[in-house]
Short mmCIF file of C-alpha atoms and ligand atoms in Angstrom, two decimals:
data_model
loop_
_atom_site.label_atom_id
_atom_site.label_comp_id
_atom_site.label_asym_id
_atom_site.label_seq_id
_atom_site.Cartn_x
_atom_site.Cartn_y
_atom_site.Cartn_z
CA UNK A 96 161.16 9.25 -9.20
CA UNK A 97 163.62 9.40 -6.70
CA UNK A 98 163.62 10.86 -2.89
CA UNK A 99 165.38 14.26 -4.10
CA UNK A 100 163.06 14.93 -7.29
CA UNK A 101 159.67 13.72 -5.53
CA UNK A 102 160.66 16.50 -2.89
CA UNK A 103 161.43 19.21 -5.02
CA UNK A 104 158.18 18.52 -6.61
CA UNK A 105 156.69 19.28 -3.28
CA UNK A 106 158.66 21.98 -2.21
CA UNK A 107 157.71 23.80 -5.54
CA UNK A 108 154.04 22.83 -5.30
CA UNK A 109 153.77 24.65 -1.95
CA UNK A 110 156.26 27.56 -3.28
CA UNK A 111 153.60 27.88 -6.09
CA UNK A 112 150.36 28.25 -3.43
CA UNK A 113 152.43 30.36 -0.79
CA UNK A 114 152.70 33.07 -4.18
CA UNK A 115 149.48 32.57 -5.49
CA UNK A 116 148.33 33.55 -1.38
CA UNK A 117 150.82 36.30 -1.30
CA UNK A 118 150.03 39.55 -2.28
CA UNK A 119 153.86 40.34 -2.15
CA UNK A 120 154.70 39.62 -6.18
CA UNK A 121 157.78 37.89 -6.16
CA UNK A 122 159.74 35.75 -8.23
CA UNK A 123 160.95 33.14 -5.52
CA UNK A 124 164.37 31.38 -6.13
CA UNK A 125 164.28 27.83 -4.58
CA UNK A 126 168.34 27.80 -2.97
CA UNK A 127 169.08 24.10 -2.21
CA UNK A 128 170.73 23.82 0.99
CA UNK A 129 173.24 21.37 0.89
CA UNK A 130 175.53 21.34 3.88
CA UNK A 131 176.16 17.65 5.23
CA UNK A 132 174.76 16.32 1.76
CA UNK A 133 177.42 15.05 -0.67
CA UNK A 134 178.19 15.83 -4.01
CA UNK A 135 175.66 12.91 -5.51
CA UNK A 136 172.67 14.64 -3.85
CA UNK A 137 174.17 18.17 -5.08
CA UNK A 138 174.02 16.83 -8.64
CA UNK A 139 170.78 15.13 -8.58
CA UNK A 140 169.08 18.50 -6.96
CA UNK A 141 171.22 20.58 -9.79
CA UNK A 142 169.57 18.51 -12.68
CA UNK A 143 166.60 18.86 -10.94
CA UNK A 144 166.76 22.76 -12.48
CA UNK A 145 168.54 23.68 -8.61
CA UNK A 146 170.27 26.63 -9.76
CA UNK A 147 171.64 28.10 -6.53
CA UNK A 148 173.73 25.63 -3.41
CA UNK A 149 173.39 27.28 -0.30
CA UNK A 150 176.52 26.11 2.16
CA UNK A 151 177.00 27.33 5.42
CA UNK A 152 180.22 26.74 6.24
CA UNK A 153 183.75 28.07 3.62
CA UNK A 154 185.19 24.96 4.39
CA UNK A 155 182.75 22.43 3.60
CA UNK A 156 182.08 24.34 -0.10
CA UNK A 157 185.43 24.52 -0.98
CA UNK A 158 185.73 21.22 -0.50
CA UNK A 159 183.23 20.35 -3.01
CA UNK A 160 183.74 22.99 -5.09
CA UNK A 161 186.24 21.44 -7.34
CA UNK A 162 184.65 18.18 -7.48
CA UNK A 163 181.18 19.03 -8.27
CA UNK A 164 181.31 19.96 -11.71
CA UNK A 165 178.45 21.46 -12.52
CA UNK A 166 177.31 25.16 -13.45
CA UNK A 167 175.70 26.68 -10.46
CA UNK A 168 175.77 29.89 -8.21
CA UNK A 169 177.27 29.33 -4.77
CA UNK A 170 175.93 31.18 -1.46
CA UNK A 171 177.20 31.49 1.28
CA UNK A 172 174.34 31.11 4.36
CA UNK A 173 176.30 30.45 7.69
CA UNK A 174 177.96 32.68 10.29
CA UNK A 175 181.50 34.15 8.52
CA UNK A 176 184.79 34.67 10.36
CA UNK A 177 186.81 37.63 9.21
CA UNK A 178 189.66 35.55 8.44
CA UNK A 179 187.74 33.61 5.97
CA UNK A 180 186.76 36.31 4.17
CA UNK A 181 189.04 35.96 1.33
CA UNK A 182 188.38 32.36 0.30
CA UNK A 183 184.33 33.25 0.76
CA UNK A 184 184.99 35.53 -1.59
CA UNK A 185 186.49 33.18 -4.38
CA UNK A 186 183.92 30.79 -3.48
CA UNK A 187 180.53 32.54 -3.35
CA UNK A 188 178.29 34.22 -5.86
CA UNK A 189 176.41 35.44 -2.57
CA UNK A 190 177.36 36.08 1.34
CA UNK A 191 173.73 36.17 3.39
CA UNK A 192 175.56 36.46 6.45
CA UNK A 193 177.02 39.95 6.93
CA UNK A 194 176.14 40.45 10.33
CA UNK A 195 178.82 43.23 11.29
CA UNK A 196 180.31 46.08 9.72
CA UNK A 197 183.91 44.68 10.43
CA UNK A 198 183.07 41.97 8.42
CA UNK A 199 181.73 43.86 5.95
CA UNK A 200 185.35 45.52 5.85
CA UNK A 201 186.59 42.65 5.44
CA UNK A 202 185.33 41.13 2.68
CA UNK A 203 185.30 44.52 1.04
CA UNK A 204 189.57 43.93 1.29
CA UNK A 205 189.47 41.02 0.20
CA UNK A 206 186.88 41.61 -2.27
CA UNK A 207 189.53 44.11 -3.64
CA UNK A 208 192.88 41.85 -3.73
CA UNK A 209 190.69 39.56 -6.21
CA UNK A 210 189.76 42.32 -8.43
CA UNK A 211 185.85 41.26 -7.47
CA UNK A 212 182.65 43.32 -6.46
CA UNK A 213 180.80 41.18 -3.61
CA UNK A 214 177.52 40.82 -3.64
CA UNK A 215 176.15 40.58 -0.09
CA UNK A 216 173.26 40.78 2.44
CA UNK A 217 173.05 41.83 5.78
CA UNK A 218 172.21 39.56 8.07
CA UNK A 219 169.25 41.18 10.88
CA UNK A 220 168.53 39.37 13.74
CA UNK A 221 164.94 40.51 13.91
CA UNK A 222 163.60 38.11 16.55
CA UNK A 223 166.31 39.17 18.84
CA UNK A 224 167.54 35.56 19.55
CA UNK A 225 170.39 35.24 21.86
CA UNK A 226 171.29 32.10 19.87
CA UNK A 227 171.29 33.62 16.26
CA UNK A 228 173.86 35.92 14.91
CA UNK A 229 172.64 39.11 13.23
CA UNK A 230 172.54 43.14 13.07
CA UNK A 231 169.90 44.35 15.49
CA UNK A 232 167.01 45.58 13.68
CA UNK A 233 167.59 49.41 14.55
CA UNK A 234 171.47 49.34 13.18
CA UNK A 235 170.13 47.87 10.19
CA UNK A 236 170.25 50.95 8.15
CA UNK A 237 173.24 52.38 9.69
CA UNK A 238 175.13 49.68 8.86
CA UNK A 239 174.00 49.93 5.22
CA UNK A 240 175.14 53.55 4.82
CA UNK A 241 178.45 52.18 5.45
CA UNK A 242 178.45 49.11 3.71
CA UNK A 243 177.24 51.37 0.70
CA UNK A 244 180.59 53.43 0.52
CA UNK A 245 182.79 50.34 0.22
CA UNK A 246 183.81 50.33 -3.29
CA UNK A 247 184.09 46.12 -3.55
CA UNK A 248 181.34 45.21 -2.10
CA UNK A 249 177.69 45.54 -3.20
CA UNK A 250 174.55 45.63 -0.73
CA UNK A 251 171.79 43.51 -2.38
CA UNK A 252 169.30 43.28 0.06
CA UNK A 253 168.43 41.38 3.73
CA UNK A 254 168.29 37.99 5.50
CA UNK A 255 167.26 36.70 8.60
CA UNK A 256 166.64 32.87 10.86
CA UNK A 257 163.60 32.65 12.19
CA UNK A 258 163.67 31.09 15.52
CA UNK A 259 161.82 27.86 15.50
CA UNK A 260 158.21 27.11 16.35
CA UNK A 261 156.65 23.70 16.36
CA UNK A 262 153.59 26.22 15.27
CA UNK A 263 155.32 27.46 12.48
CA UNK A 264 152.82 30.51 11.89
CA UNK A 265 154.50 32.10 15.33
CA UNK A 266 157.75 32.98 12.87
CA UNK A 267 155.22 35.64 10.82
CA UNK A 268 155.46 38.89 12.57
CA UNK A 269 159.68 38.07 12.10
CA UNK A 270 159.32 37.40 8.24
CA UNK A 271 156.69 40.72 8.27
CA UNK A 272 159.44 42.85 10.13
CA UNK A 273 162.46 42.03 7.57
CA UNK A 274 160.30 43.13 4.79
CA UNK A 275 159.40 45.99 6.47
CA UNK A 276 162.93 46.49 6.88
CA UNK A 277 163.60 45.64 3.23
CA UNK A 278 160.87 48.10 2.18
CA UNK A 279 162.81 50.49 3.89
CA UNK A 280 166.24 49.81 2.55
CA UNK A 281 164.98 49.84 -1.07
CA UNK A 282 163.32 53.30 -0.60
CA UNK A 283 166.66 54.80 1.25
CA UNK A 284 167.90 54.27 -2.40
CA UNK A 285 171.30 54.79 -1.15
CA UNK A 286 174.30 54.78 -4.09
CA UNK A 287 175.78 51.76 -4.73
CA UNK A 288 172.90 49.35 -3.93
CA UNK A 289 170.93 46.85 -5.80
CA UNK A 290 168.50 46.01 -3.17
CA UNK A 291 166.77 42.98 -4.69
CA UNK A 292 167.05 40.22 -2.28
CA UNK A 293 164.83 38.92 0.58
CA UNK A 294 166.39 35.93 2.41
CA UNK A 295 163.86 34.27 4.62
CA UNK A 296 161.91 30.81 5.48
CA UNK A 297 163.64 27.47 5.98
CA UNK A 298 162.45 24.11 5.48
CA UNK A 299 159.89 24.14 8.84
CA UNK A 300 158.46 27.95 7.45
CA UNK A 301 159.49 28.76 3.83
CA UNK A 302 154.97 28.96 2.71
CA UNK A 303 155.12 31.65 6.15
CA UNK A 304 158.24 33.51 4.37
CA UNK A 305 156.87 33.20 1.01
CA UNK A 306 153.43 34.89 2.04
CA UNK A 307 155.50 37.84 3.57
CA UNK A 308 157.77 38.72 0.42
CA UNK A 309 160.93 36.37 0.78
CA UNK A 310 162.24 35.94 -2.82
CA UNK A 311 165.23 33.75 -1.88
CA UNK A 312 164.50 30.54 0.55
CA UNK A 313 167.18 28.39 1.91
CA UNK A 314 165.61 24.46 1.75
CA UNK A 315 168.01 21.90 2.80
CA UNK A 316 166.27 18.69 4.70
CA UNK A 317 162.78 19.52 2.59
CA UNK A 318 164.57 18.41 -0.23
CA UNK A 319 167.25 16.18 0.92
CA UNK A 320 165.87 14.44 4.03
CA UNK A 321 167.89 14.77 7.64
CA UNK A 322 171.12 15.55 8.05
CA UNK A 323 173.48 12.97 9.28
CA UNK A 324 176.03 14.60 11.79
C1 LIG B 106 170.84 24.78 7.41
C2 LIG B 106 170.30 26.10 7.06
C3 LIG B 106 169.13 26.22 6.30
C4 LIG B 106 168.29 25.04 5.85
O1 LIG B 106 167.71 24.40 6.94
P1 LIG B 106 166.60 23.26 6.73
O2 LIG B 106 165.81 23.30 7.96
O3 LIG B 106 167.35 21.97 6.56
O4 LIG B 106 165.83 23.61 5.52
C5 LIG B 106 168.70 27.50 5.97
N1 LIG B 106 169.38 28.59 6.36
C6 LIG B 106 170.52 28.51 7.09
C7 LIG B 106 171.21 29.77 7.49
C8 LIG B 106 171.01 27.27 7.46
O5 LIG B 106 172.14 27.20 8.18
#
């Protein structure tokens, strides 16, 4: 077995107990995080049953995008400028990163010059850390009123960075207040959502997200090994 398949094996062991702990039912989709990795790595991961790249930069996908060849969903997971919003759009099945509501118009225009309905989640910054982009926690829901009335895009649901802790249990209480938050959003029921996505846990605290509800985690060196910069 290689490096990349003897990970994933791992990574999906531990996946497996975090649910089994959790009493949070969720189907948990494994997104392969793949910025700074090339496109051999990509491929190896994608026949590895990978279904869904995460990049965090529009740049860096697009410049794989062509070459990759293979069928898979793209997300978008990194901070987005409002002038990139159009080719995020072409490029991603998913934007995690909506962490304003000018952004949100944004790709909502842009969304509508390609004749596509964006799906997207807001970003929420619920650890308040001056280093992380992110809606504050009590504009959360504000913010999604008004991202609901934009025809071209479509609110799916939440994401947040933990900040890091060697002690990786201290990032809890911030998974436990996003689904708190997502709990909330779901019962709003407001028109023109399909809240359905919880976006949480990295490689140092996915088993912590996965106990609290997360249904989407974002693995990149747990699977790939370090990045090289
Ligand atoms: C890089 C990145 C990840 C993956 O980080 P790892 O620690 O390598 O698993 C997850 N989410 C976001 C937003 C990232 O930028």
């Amino acid at each position: 077995m290689t490096d990349i398949t003897q990970n994933l094996k791992i990574v999906r062991d531990k996946i497996a107990q975090a649910m089994e702990r959790s009493p949070y039912a969720n189907d948990v989709t494994l997104i392969a995080v793949t910025k700074n990795h090339g496109i051999e790595a990509m491929r190896e991961a994608i026949d590895d049953q990978i279904t869904v790249i995460g990049e965090n930069r529009v740049q860096e996908a697009e410049s794989k995008y062509d070459v990759l060849d293979r069928d898979v969903s793209w997300h978008l997971i990194g901070h987005l400028q409002s002038n990139k919003a159009k080719k995020a759009v072409r490029l991603f099945d998913l934007i995690h990163s909506v962490d304003s509501l000018a952004l949100a118009e944004a790709i909502n225009k842009a969304a509508a010059l390609e004749g596509k309905r964006q799906d997207i989640l807001l970003q929420v910054n619920v650890a308040q850390d001056e280093n992380k982009f992110g809606l504050e926690a009590e504009e959360m829901m504000s913010v999604a009123k008004e991202v609901c009335k934009m025809s071209n895009v479509r609110l799916c649901g939440l994401m947040t960075i933990a900040p890091f802790y060697e002690d990786c249990e201290l990032a809890r209480p911030a998974f436990r207040k996003l689904r708190e938050l997502y709990q909330e959003l779901k019962d709003a029921r407001l028109e023109g959502s399909d809240i359905r996505y919880l976006s949480m846990g990295m490689t140092h605290d996915f088993v912590v997200a996965v106990e609290e509800g997360a249904n989407l985690i974002r693995v990149g060196t747990g699977i790939f090994g370090a990045r090289e910069y």
